[in-house]
Amino acid sequence: MRAAVVGAGPSGFYAADQLLKGGFEVDLLDKLPTPFGLVRAGVAPDHPKIKSVTRVYDKTAQDPRFSFFGGVELGADVSRDELLERYHAVVYAVGTASDNRLGIAGEELAGVHAATDFVGWYNGHPAHAHHRFDLAAERAVVIGNGNVAIDVARMLMLAAEEVAPTDTADHAIAALAGSAVREVVLLGRRGPAQAAFTNPELRELGELARADVVVDPADAAPDPASAAWLASDATDRTARSNVEILGAYAQRPAPARSHRVVLRFLRSPVELLGDDRGHVRGLRVAVNRIEAGPDGGLRAVATGEEEVIPCGLVLRSIGYRGEPLSGVPFDDRRGLIANVDGRVVDPAGTPRRGEYAVGWIKRGPSGVIGTNKKCAAATVERILEDRDAGRLPSAPAVDRDATAGWLRERVPGLVTWAGWEALDAHETAAGRPHGRPRVKVVRVADMQALIRAAVPEPAG
Ligand SMILES: Cc1cc2nc3c(=O)[nH]c(=O)nc-3n(C[C@H](O)[C@H](O)[C@H](O)COP(=O)(O)OP(=O)(O)OC[C@H]3O[C@@H](n4cnc5c(N)ncnc54)[C@H](O)[C@@H]3O)c2cc1C
Ligand SMILES: NC(=O)c1ccc[n+]([C@@H]2O[C@H](COP(=O)([O-])OP(=O)(O)OC[C@H]3O[C@@H](n4cnc5c(N)ncnc54)[C@H](OP(=O)(O)O)[C@@H]3O)[C@@H](O)[C@H]2O)c1
């Protein structure tokens, strides 16, 4: 039986691997010429060890029943119906490429960006490489208390000699080297006990070479509701340790380094303020307190007090969001493909024959790379159950070779695994003399030209 997996990020690779083990032939499609999703274009460049997970995906790609087709966008180059005509199962692993908005006045001002754009820019994602970030201001504010917020704060604070040996895109290395940003304010709408950071990432913030980490002791002490929660069985170890780490930061001596990351809590963005050039000059925030909500959750409630934080760059890092795919049921409230345990369902809740979801587009934009392995295994279990119960569409009209031919005809710049390996070899060779893991090619046309030169005839 044959499956198409759409999206070659971690969840797509884990699903492909499980499907191969389950006896399927697998075609893995991605809209980019390059595989690996956020491992290539999300994970911070100063965390190269994390990216070595791609070796596991390389192994999957060696299976003779596996094919990679890069440069194929579902919704633009091929449609859902066309895939369903050719495969017994179609698995959507497209991730959540968009971002949440604050929905406050001033969000359109120059100097206000989504962290999604900043992350894509420094990682050389072709769709984000053209962005420009004005790094002339002394203070930047990063809104949100998750690990992405920590990543972007850290990237803004690394010294040029720390960024240079990474696979940060060349345009970003140059821009960051000229950055005037000396202070990053990391802003949480709730308190230290509710921060979504994980412990190693929060600790790493306190180990930066040229930046101090600053926490006001008054901010670090949990409010009464949070203190009660931390003392109860309902709490988790991560939250407890985060509070301890932040408490220790609050005890540190006065900042002495050239740069600093200031963690501020209990502040909700209310309005972005502009100057007469239409550029952001400050962020008005409401001061909150923590209260137990009707569901028992601890929520932020405005006290009525407000403050203005002067700044010239604002990055909102308040979570990613999925985008609908044409013809595929979408849960607009959650920003996901409508699914029950990985089976795509129509609005009445009935499973759609042969359609499945995995990864962030199945469960939402949370969880580390490894989380997607379990998630993919669960979806593939459903596929195998459906196969065994005769619930998969029975006879796709075309076989493997015919499908490869169809894709080649449809997508002139189609990239096979051999093509990606050629690009990979080019990038890593370009990095070697400089002690860098790779020098990324960031324009799709340049990637395709390099691949064409190295692999003139794409091998299906
Ligand atoms: C900034 C950032 C940093 C992170 N850092 C870490 C970290 O250090 N460690 C860690 O464990 N986790 C990290 N994560 C989490 C991890 O990256 C995710 O758990 C994981 O990437 C989700 O996998 P996915 O396959 O669902 O989505 P993605 O990785 O987003 O992959 C989706 C793929 O689908 C493709 N695609 C999208 N639309 C289409 C379409 N229409 N047609 C064809 N292809 C399409 C995309 O090009 C992409 O390749 C980070 C996440 C972010 C956002
Ligand atoms: N090194 C790593 O392992 C690594 C690196 C990066 C990302 N990741 C993973 O990737 C996933 C996504 O990370 P993420 O940082 O994008 O998301 P996240 O962990 O969900 O954090 C989002 C943050 O945004 C805040 N927020 C949401 N809406 C807001 C609003 N309107 N105003 C102010 N704040 C708002 C949330 O606060 P509330 O809690 O109050 O809603 C939360 O602090 C996570 O699972 C993360 O662990 C891992």
Tab-separated table of N, CA and C in Angstrom, residues 388-448:
chain	number	residue	atom	x	y	z
A	388	ASP	N	-6.370	-2.586	8.265
A	388	ASP	CA	-6.745	-3.959	8.625
A	388	ASP	C	-8.260	-4.155	8.620
A	389	ALA	N	-8.987	-3.056	8.874
A	389	ALA	CA	-10.455	-3.160	8.892
A	389	ALA	C	-11.047	-2.873	7.511
A	390	GLY	N	-10.179	-2.697	6.510
A	390	GLY	CA	-10.665	-2.441	5.137
A	390	GLY	C	-11.270	-1.056	4.975
A	391	ARG	N	-10.842	-0.102	5.819
A	391	ARG	CA	-11.435	1.238	5.735
A	391	ARG	C	-10.622	2.215	4.881
A	392	LEU	N	-9.492	1.762	4.308
A	392	LEU	CA	-8.724	2.672	3.446
A	392	LEU	C	-9.260	2.564	2.017
A	393	PRO	N	-9.180	3.661	1.264
A	393	PRO	CA	-9.576	3.565	-0.151
A	393	PRO	C	-8.796	2.422	-0.792
A	394	SER	N	-9.476	1.596	-1.596
A	394	SER	CA	-8.855	0.317	-1.946
A	394	SER	C	-7.889	0.353	-3.127
A	395	ALA	N	-8.193	1.100	-4.174
A	395	ALA	CA	-7.361	0.959	-5.372
A	395	ALA	C	-6.943	2.292	-5.965
A	396	PRO	N	-5.784	2.821	-5.543
A	396	PRO	CA	-5.338	4.050	-6.188
A	396	PRO	C	-5.125	3.796	-7.679
A	397	ALA	N	-5.432	4.812	-8.483
A	397	ALA	CA	-5.420	4.635	-9.931
A	397	ALA	C	-4.014	4.440	-10.498
A	398	VAL	N	-2.985	4.897	-9.775
A	398	VAL	CA	-1.641	4.875	-10.370
A	398	VAL	C	-0.611	4.288	-9.411
A	399	ASP	N	0.485	3.776	-9.967
A	399	ASP	CA	1.517	3.165	-9.134
A	399	ASP	C	2.632	4.167	-8.813
A	400	ARG	N	3.682	3.650	-8.192
A	400	ARG	CA	4.758	4.499	-7.692
A	400	ARG	C	5.467	5.285	-8.812
A	401	ASP	N	5.836	4.581	-9.894
A	401	ASP	CA	6.563	5.228	-10.989
A	401	ASP	C	5.702	6.278	-11.671
A	402	ALA	N	4.436	5.927	-11.875
A	402	ALA	CA	3.541	6.864	-12.546
A	402	ALA	C	3.363	8.115	-11.686
A	403	THR	N	3.320	7.932	-10.365
A	403	THR	CA	3.155	9.089	-9.474
A	403	THR	C	4.387	9.982	-9.536
A	404	ALA	N	5.572	9.343	-9.539
A	404	ALA	CA	6.805	10.130	-9.624
A	404	ALA	C	6.826	10.911	-10.940
A	405	GLY	N	6.397	10.276	-12.015
A	405	GLY	CA	6.357	10.935	-13.328
A	405	GLY	C	5.389	12.107	-13.314
A	406	TRP	N	4.246	11.883	-12.685
A	406	TRP	CA	3.227	12.953	-12.585
A	406	TRP	C	3.794	14.165	-11.823
A	407	LEU	N	4.484	13.890	-10.715
A	407	LEU	CA	5.038	14.983	-9.911
A	407	LEU	C	6.127	15.733	-10.689
A	408	ARG	N	6.937	14.982	-11.424
A	408	ARG	CA	8.021	15.601	-12.194
A	408	ARG	C	7.457	16.538	-13.258
A	409	GLU	N	6.359	16.080	-13.837
A	409	GLU	CA	5.722	16.883	-14.885
A	409	GLU	C	5.089	18.139	-14.276
A	410	ARG	N	4.491	17.959	-13.109
A	410	ARG	CA	3.748	19.035	-12.447
A	410	ARG	C	4.682	20.096	-11.859
A	411	VAL	N	5.819	19.640	-11.331
A	411	VAL	CA	6.729	20.549	-10.612
A	411	VAL	C	8.091	20.558	-11.324
A	412	PRO	N	8.362	21.573	-12.128
A	412	PRO	CA	9.605	21.572	-12.905
A	412	PRO	C	10.858	21.514	-12.015
A	413	GLY	N	10.822	22.134	-10.855
A	413	GLY	CA	12.023	22.145	-10.002
A	413	GLY	C	12.009	21.046	-8.946
A	414	LEU	N	11.337	19.926	-9.254
A	414	LEU	CA	11.189	18.846	-8.267
A	414	LEU	C	12.555	18.394	-7.734
A	415	VAL	N	12.637	18.249	-6.412
A	415	VAL	CA	13.905	17.849	-5.777
A	415	VAL	C	13.751	16.469	-5.156
A	416	THR	N	14.634	15.556	-5.522
A	416	THR	CA	14.604	14.209	-4.944
A	416	THR	C	15.581	14.164	-3.763
A	417	TRP	N	15.652	13.013	-3.088
A	417	TRP	CA	16.594	12.894	-1.967
A	417	TRP	C	18.032	13.081	-2.469
A	418	ALA	N	18.320	12.554	-3.653
A	418	ALA	CA	19.669	12.727	-4.219
A	418	ALA	C	19.961	14.223	-4.412
A	419	GLY	N	18.944	14.962	-4.824
A	419	GLY	CA	19.106	16.405	-5.008
A	419	GLY	C	19.390	17.100	-3.682
A	420	TRP	N	18.624	16.725	-2.648
A	420	TRP	CA	18.859	17.311	-1.326
A	420	TRP	C	20.271	16.964	-0.837
A	421	GLU	N	20.698	15.709	-1.063
A	421	GLU	CA	22.036	15.314	-0.601
A	421	GLU	C	23.112	16.161	-1.292
A	422	ALA	N	22.865	16.493	-2.560
A	422	ALA	CA	23.836	17.329	-3.290
A	422	ALA	C	23.881	18.736	-2.672
A	423	LEU	N	22.707	19.280	-2.353
A	423	LEU	CA	22.654	20.611	-1.739
A	423	LEU	C	23.297	20.583	-0.345
A	424	ASP	N	22.985	19.514	0.387
A	424	ASP	CA	23.550	19.344	1.724
A	424	ASP	C	25.082	19.307	1.649
A	425	ALA	N	25.609	18.552	0.682
A	425	ALA	CA	27.066	18.435	0.526
A	425	ALA	C	27.651	19.811	0.184
A	426	HIS	N	26.956	20.551	-0.658
A	426	HIS	CA	27.429	21.893	-1.022
A	426	HIS	C	27.470	22.805	0.214
A	427	GLU	N	26.384	22.787	0.988
A	427	GLU	CA	26.308	23.670	2.161
A	427	GLU	C	27.364	23.311	3.215
A	428	THR	N	27.523	22.015	3.456
A	428	THR	CA	28.477	21.621	4.502
A	428	THR	C	29.917	21.897	4.042
A	429	ALA	N	30.179	21.681	2.740
A	429	ALA	CA	31.529	21.964	2.225
A	429	ALA	C	31.827	23.458	2.333
A	430	ALA	N	30.805	24.289	2.082
A	430	ALA	CA	31.007	25.744	2.167
A	430	ALA	C	31.270	26.174	3.613
A	431	GLY	N	30.726	25.416	4.572
A	431	GLY	CA	30.905	25.778	5.980
A	431	GLY	C	32.252	25.348	6.545
A	432	ARG	N	32.763	24.232	6.006
A	432	ARG	CA	33.951	23.583	6.600
A	432	ARG	C	35.142	24.536	6.796
A	433	PRO	N	35.567	25.293	5.790
A	433	PRO	CA	36.757	26.141	5.992
A	433	PRO	C	36.573	27.169	7.107
A	434	HIS	N	35.317	27.471	7.448
A	434	HIS	CA	35.044	28.496	8.468
A	434	HIS	C	34.637	27.878	9.802
A	435	GLY	N	34.758	26.557	9.911
A	435	GLY	CA	34.367	25.882	11.153
A	435	GLY	C	32.878	25.957	11.407
A	436	ARG	N	32.094	26.100	10.340
A	436	ARG	CA	30.630	26.175	10.493
A	436	ARG	C	30.003	24.863	10.015
A	437	PRO	N	28.883	24.461	10.626
A	437	PRO	CA	28.257	23.205	10.189
A	437	PRO	C	27.825	23.258	8.726
A	438	ARG	N	27.426	24.434	8.268
A	438	ARG	CA	27.007	24.624	6.880
A	438	ARG	C	26.851	26.121	6.623
A	439	VAL	N	26.898	26.486	5.353
A	439	VAL	CA	26.481	27.831	4.952
A	439	VAL	C	25.199	27.634	4.157
A	440	LYS	N	24.100	28.150	4.697
A	440	LYS	CA	22.807	27.850	4.070
A	440	LYS	C	22.601	28.626	2.782
A	441	VAL	N	22.066	27.936	1.798
A	441	VAL	CA	21.573	28.602	0.592
A	441	VAL	C	20.141	29.005	0.930
A	442	VAL	N	19.786	30.259	0.706
A	442	VAL	CA	18.479	30.699	1.209
A	442	VAL	C	17.456	30.988	0.104
A	443	ARG	N	17.916	31.079	-1.142
A	443	ARG	CA	16.941	31.339	-2.222
A	443	ARG	C	16.617	30.025	-2.923
A	444	VAL	N	15.329	29.793	-3.128
A	444	VAL	CA	14.899	28.541	-3.757
A	444	VAL	C	15.535	28.394	-5.142
A	445	ALA	N	15.588	29.492	-5.913
A	445	ALA	CA	16.157	29.408	-7.271
A	445	ALA	C	17.630	28.993	-7.208
A	446	ASP	N	18.356	29.505	-6.213
A	446	ASP	CA	19.777	29.124	-6.073
A	446	ASP	C	19.904	27.651	-5.679
A	447	MET	N	18.998	27.210	-4.785
A	447	MET	CA	19.028	25.787	-4.388
A	447	MET	C	18.814	24.922	-5.625
A	448	GLN	N	17.802	25.303	-6.420
A	448	GLN	CA	17.460	24.477	-7.581
A	448	GLN	C	18.589	24.454	-8.602
